[in-house]
Short mmCIF file of C-alpha atoms in Angstrom, two decimals:
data_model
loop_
_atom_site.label_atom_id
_atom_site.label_comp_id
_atom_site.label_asym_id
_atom_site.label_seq_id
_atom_site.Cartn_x
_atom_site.Cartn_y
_atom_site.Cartn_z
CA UNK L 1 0.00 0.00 0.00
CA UNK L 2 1.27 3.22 -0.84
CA UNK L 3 0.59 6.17 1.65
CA UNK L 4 -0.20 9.82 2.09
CA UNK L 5 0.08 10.73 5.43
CA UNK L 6 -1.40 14.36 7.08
CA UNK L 7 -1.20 15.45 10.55
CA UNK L 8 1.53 15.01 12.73
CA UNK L 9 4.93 13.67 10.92
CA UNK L 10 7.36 11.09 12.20
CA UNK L 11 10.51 13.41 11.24
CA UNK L 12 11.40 16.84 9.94
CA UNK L 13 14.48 17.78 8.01
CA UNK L 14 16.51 20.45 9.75
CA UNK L 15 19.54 22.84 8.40
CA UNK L 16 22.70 23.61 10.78
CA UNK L 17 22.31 26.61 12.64
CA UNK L 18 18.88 26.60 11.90
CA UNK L 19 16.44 28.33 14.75
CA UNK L 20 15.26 26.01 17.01
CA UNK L 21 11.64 27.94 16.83
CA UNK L 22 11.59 27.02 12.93
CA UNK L 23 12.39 23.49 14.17
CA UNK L 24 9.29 23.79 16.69
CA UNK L 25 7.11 24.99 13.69
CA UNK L 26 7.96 21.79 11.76
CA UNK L 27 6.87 19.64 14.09
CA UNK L 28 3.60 21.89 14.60
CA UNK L 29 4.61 23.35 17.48
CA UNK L 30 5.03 20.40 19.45
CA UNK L 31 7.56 18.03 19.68
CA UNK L 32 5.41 15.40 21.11
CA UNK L 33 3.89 15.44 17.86
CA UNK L 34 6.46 13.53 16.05
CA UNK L 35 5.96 11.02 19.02
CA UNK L 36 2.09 10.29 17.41
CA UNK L 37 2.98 9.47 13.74
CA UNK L 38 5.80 7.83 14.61
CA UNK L 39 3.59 5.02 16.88
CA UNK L 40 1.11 5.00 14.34
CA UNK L 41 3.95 4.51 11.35
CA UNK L 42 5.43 1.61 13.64
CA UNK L 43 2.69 -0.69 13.84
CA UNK L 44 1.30 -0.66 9.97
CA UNK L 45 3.02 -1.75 6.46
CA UNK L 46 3.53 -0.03 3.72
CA UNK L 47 5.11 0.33 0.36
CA UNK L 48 5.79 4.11 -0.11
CA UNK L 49 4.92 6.67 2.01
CA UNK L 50 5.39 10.39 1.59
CA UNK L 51 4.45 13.20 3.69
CA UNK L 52 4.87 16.25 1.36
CA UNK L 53 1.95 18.22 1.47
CA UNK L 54 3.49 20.39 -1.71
CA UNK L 55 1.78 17.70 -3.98
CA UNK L 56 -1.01 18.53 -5.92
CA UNK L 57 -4.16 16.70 -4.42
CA UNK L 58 -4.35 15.31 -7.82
CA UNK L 59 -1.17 13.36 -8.09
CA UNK L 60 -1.54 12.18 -4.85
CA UNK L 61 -4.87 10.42 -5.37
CA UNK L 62 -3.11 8.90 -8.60
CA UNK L 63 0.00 8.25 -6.26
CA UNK L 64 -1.42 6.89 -3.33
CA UNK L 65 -3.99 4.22 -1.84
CA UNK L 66 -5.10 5.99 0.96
CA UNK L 67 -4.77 9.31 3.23
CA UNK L 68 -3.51 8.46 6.71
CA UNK L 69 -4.32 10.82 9.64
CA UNK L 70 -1.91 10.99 12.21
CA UNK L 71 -4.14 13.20 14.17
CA UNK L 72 -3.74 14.94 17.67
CA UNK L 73 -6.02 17.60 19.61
CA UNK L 74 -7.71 19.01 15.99
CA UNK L 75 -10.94 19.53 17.86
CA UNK L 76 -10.57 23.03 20.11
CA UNK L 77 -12.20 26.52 19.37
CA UNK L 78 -9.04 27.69 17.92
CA UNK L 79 -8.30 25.55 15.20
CA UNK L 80 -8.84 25.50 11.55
CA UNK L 81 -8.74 22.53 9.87
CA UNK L 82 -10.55 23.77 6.42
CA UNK L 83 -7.63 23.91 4.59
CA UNK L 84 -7.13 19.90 5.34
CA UNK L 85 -10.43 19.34 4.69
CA UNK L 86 -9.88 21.01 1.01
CA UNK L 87 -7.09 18.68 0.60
CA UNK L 88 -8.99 15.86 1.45
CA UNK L 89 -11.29 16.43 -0.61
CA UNK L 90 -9.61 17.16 -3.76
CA UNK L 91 -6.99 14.30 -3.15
CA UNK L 92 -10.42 12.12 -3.45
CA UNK L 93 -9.18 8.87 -1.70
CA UNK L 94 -10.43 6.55 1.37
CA UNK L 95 -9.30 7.90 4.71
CA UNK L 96 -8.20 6.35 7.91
CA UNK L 97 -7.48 8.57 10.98
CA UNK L 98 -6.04 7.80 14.42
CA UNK L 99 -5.97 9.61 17.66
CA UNK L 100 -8.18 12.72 16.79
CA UNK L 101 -8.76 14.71 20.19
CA UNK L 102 -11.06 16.75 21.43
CA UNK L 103 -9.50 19.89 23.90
CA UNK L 104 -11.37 21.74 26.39
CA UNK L 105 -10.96 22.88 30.18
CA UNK L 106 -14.77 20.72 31.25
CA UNK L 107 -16.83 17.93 29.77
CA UNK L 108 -18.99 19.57 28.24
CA UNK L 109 -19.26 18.18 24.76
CA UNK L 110 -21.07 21.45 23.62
CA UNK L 111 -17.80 22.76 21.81
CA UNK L 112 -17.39 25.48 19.55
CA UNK L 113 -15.46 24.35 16.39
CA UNK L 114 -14.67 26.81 13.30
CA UNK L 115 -16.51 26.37 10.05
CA UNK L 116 -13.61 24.70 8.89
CA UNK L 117 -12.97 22.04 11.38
CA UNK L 118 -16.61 21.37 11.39
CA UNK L 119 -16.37 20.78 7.53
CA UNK L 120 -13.24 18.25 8.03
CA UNK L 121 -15.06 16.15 10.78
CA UNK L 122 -17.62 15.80 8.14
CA UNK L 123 -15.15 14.83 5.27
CA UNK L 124 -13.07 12.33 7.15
CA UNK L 125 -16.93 11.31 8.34
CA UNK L 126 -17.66 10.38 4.98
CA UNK L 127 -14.10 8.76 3.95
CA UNK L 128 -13.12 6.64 7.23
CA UNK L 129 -15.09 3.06 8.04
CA UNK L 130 -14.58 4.14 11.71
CA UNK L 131 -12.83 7.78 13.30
CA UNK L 132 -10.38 6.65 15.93
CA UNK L 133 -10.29 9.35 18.72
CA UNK L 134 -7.88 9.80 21.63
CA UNK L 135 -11.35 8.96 24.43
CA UNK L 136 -14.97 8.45 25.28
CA UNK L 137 -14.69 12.60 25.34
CA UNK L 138 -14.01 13.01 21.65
CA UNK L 139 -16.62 10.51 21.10
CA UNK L 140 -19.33 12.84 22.69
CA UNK L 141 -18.04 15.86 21.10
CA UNK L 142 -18.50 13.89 17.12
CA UNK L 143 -21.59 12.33 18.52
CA UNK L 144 -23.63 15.39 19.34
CA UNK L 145 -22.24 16.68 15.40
CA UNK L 146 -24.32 12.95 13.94
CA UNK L 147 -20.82 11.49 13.58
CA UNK L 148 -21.15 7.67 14.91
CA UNK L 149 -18.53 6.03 12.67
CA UNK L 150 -16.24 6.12 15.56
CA UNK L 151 -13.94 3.86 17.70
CA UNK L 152 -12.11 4.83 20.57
CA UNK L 153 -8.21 4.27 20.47
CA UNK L 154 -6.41 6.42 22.60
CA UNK L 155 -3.19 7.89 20.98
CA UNK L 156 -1.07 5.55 18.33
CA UNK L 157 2.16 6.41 20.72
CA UNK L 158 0.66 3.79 23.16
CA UNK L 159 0.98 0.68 20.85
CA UNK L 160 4.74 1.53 19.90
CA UNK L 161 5.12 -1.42 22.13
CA UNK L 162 3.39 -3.81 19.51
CA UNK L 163 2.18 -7.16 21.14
CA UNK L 164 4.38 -7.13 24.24
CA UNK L 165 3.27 -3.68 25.74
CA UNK L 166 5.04 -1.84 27.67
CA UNK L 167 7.70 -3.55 30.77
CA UNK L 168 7.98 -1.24 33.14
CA UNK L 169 10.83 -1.02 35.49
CA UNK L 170 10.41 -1.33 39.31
CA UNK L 171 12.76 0.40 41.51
CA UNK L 172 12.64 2.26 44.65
CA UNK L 173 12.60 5.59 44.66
CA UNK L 174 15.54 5.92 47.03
CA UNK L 175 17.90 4.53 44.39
CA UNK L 176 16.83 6.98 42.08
CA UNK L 177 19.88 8.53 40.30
CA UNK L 178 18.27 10.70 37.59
CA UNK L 179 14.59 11.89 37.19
CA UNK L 180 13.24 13.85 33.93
CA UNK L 181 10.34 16.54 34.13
CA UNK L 182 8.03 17.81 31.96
CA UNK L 183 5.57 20.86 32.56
CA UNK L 184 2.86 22.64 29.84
CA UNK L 185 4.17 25.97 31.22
CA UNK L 186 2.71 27.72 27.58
CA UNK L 187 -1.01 26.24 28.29
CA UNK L 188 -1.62 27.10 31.66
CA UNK L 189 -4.79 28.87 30.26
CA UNK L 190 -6.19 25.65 28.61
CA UNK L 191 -6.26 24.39 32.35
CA UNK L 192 -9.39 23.31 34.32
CA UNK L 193 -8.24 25.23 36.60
CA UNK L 194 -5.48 27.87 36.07
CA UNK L 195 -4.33 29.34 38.94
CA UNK L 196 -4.01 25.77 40.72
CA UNK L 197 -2.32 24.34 36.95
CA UNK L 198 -0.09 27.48 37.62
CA UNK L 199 0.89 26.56 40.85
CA UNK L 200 1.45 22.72 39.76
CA UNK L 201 3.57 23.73 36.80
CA UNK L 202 5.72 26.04 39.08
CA UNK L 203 5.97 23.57 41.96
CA UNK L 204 7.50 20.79 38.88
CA UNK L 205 10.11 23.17 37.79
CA UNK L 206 11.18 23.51 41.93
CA UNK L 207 11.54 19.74 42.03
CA UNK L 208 13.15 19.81 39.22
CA UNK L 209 15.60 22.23 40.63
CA UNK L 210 16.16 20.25 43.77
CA UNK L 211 16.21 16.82 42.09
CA UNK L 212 18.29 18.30 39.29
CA UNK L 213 16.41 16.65 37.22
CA UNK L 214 16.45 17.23 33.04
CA UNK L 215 13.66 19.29 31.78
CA UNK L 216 12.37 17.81 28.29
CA UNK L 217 10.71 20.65 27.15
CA UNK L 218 8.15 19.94 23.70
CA UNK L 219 6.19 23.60 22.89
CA UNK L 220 7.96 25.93 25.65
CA UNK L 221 9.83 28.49 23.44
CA UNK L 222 12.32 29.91 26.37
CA UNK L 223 12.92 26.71 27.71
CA UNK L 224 13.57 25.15 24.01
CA UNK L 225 16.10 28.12 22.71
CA UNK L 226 18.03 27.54 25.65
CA UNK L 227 18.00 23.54 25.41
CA UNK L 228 19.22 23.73 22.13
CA UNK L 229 22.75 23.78 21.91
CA UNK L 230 22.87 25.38 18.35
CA UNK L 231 20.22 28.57 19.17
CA UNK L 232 22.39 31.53 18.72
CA UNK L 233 19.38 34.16 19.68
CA UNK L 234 17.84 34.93 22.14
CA UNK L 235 19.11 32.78 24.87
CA UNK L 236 19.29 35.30 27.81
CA UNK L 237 15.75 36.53 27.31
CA UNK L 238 14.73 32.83 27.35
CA UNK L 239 16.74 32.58 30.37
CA UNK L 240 15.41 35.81 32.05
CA UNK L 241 11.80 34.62 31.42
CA UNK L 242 12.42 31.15 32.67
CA UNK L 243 13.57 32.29 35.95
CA UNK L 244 10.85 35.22 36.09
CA UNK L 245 8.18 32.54 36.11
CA UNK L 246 10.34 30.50 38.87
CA UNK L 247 11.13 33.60 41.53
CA UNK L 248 8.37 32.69 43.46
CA UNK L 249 10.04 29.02 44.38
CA UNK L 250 13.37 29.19 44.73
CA UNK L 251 16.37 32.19 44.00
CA UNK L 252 17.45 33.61 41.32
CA UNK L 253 20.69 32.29 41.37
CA UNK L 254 19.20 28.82 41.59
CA UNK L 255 16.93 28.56 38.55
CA UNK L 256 19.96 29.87 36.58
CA UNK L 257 22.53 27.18 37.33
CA UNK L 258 19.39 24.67 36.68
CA UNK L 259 18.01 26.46 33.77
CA UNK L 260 21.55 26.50 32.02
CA UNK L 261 22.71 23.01 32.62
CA UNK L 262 19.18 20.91 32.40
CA UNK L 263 17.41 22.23 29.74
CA UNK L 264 16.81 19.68 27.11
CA UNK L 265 14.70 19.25 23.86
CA UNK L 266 14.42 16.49 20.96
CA UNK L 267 13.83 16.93 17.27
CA UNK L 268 15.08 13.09 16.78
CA UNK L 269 12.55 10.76 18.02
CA UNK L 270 15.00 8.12 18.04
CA UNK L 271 17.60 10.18 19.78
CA UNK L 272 14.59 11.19 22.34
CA UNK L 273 13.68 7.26 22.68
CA UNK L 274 17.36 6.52 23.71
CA UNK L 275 17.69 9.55 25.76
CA UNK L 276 14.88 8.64 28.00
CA UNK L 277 16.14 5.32 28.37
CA UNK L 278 18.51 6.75 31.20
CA UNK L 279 16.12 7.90 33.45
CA UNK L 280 14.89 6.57 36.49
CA UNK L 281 11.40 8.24 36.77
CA UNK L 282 9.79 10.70 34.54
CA UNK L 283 6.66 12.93 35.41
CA UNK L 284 4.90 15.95 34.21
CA UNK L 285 1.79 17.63 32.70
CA UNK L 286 2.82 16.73 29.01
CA UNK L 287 1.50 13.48 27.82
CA UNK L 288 3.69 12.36 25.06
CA UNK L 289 6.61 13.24 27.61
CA UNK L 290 5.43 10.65 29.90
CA UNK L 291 4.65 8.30 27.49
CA UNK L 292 7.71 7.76 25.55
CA UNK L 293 9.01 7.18 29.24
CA UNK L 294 6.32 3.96 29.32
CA UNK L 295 7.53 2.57 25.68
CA UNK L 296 11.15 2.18 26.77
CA UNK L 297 10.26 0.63 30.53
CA UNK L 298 10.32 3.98 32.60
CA UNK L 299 8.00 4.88 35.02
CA UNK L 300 6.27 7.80 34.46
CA UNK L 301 3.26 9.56 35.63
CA UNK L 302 0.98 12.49 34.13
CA UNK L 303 -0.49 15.33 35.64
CA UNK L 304 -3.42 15.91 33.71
CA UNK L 305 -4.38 19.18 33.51
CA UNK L 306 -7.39 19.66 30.95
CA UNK L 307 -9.88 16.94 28.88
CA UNK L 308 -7.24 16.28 26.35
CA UNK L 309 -4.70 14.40 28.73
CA UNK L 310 -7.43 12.92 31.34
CA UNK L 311 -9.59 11.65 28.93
CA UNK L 312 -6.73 9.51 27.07
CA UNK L 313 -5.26 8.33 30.28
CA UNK L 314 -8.37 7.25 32.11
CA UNK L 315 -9.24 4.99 28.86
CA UNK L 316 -5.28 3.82 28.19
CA UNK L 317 -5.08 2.79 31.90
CA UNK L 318 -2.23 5.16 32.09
CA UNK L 319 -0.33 6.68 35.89
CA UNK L 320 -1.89 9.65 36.02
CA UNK L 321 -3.44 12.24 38.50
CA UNK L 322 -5.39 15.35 38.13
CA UNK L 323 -4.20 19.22 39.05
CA UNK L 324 -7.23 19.36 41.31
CA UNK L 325 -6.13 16.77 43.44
CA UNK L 326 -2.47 18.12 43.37
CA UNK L 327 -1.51 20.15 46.51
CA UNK L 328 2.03 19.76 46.41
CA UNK L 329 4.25 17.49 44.04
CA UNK L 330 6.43 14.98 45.60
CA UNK L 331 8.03 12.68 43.62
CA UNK L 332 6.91 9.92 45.81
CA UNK L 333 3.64 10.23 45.98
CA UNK L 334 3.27 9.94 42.36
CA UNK L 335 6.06 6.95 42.19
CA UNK L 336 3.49 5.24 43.83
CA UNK L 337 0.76 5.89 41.22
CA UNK L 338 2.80 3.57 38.81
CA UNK L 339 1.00 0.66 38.72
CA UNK L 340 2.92 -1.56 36.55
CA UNK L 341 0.15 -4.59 36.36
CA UNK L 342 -2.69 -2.75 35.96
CA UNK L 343 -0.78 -0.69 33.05
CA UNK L 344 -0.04 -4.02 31.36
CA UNK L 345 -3.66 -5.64 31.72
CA UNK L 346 -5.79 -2.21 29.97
CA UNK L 347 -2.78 -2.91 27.35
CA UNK L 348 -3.03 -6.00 26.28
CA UNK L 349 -6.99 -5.51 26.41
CA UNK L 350 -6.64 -2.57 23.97
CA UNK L 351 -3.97 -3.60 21.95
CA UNK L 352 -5.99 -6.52 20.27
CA UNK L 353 -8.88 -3.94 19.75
CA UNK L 354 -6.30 -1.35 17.93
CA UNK L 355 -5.12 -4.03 15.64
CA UNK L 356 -8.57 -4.79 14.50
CA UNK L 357 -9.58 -1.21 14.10
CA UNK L 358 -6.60 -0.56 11.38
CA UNK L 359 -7.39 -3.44 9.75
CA UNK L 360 -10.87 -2.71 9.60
CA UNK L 361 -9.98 0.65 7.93
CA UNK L 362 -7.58 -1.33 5.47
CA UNK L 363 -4.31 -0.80 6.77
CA UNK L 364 -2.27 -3.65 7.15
CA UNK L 365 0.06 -4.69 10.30
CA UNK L 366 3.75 -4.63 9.67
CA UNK L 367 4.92 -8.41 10.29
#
């Protein structure tokens, strides 16, 4: 089968010396995005693939089999997905999307979408023998538009593990040598509550600080000009803004040393995947941070902050805990949310599930 893919890509090509906020905009402004193809693109077989949306619509429906949608939160107010619905449309082939999520700060499936991402749900509608969203959330959001054709897979980064799942280590947090952290410091207004996700998000960066613990950063401009080691702008306002947002948790002089020496970001997904390999615990409020922890055997836990995160962890079976019931992070405390069995079981309940929903829409496993 030969395949288009749209939505989040598995790589990006990058140029020396080139900004590291260009970078960010490849990988549309997250880097956990590359994380979601990349799971998807590791489970399914294919001839050709190609990912260059400079071809004409035309040539790729005489090019290609099928569109593949490696899809992340489309559905919030913000977004316009009209110009991917155009492309759909003209490219004129069979569809199958995974992971679509729905983004809001409640439950309330009563979302307002633009015309245009109204107008793609009801393309990839008509294309797709079944929608796979991230959770039972996005379900009720394309429900209450008439849109039934829908399965609920979580996020394709969960099966990276294939039939095995992921084997999570199990050591004690006293022989902990190195932790990694993760925070949504950028979002804090997508929150269900933002004051309290402030707090949380400030209280991660002082653990990180006393742990000395690696920050992975994925959208956080300041933090991700000063993690990357060729950025050759604007590293002391990054720095100056970093530690701003930290004076009220430890000094000044602190957050610099920690700032300058643990700052970290990935482009690579491979080079991330062996990276987090030398952790001993990873936790934060970013959910592909956490979970590329789980596919190489780490612990990790996620603070969910907003419907997006929750709703995929409660369904995956995930370690996870919400801001509102965060009063102070400890990394003990959410050690012992890793619950390596019950992570396991949900898997190899869901896994079975996610390889007969891609077959179902015509994709084929890899063997």
């Amino acid at each position: 089968m030969n395949i288009f893919l749209l939505g989040a890509t598995p790589s990006i090509s990058t140029e020396s010396g080139e900004d590291p906020i260009s970078k960010l905009a490849k990988t549309g402004g997250n880097t956990g995005n590359q994380l979601i193809a990349h799971g998807l693109l590791s489970q399914i077989a294919y001839q050709n693939i190609s990912w260059d949306y400079r071809i004409d619509p035309k040539e790729v429906h005489e090019r290609y089999d099928m569109i593949v949608i490696a899809a992340a939160n489309f559905l919030f107010p913000k977004f316009d997905f009209g110009g991917m619905a155009d492309y759909i449309e003209r490219a004129d082939l069979p569809v199958a999307i995974v992971g679509l999520g729905a983004q809001s700060n409640n439950y309330d499936p009563k979302i307002d979408l633009m015309p245009g991402t109204e107008r793609f749900v009801k393309v990839i509608a008509e294309r797709a023998v079944s929608i796979g969203v991230r959770g039972p959330y996005t379900r009720d959001v394309l429900a209450l538009r008439g849109v039934h054709n829908v399965t609920v897979t979580g996020c394709p980064s969960y099966y990276m593990s294939g039939s095995t799942g992921p084997q999570v280590a199990n050591r004690p947090v006293d022989e902990f040598k190195r932790i990694s952290v993760n925070a949504s410091r950028d979002v804090i207004g997508h929150a269900f509550d933002k004051e309290r996700m402030r707090r949380v998000v400030l209280d991660i960066y002082k653990v990180g600080v006393a742990w000395q613990a690696d920050f992975i950063a994925q959208s956080e401009q300041p933090e991700i000009r000063l993690a990357d080691q060729e950025a050759k702008n604007g590293t002391d306002e990054s720095l100056n803004a970093i530690c701003a947002f930290m004076k009220e948790a430890v000094s000044d002089e602190e957050a610099r040393a920690w700032a300058k020496a643990h700052m970290r970001v990935f482009f690579d997904v491979d080079e991330w995947l062996r990276t987090i390999e030398s952790y001993d615990f990873v936790f934060g409020t970013r959910f592909h941070g956490c979970m590329i922890a789980l596919q190489r055997g780490v612990p990790a836990v996620v603070i969910c902050h907003d419907t997006r995160t929750e709703d995929m962890c409660r369904f995956l079976g995930m370690p996870w805990v919400s801001i509102m019931d965060v009063d102070q992070v400890d990394v003990r405390s959410l050690h012992e949310r890793v619950d390596r069995a019950k992570l396991l079981d949900r898997y190899n309940e869901l896994y079975p599930a996610y390889v007969e929903f891609l077959t179902s829409n015509g994709l084929k496993l890899k063997s």
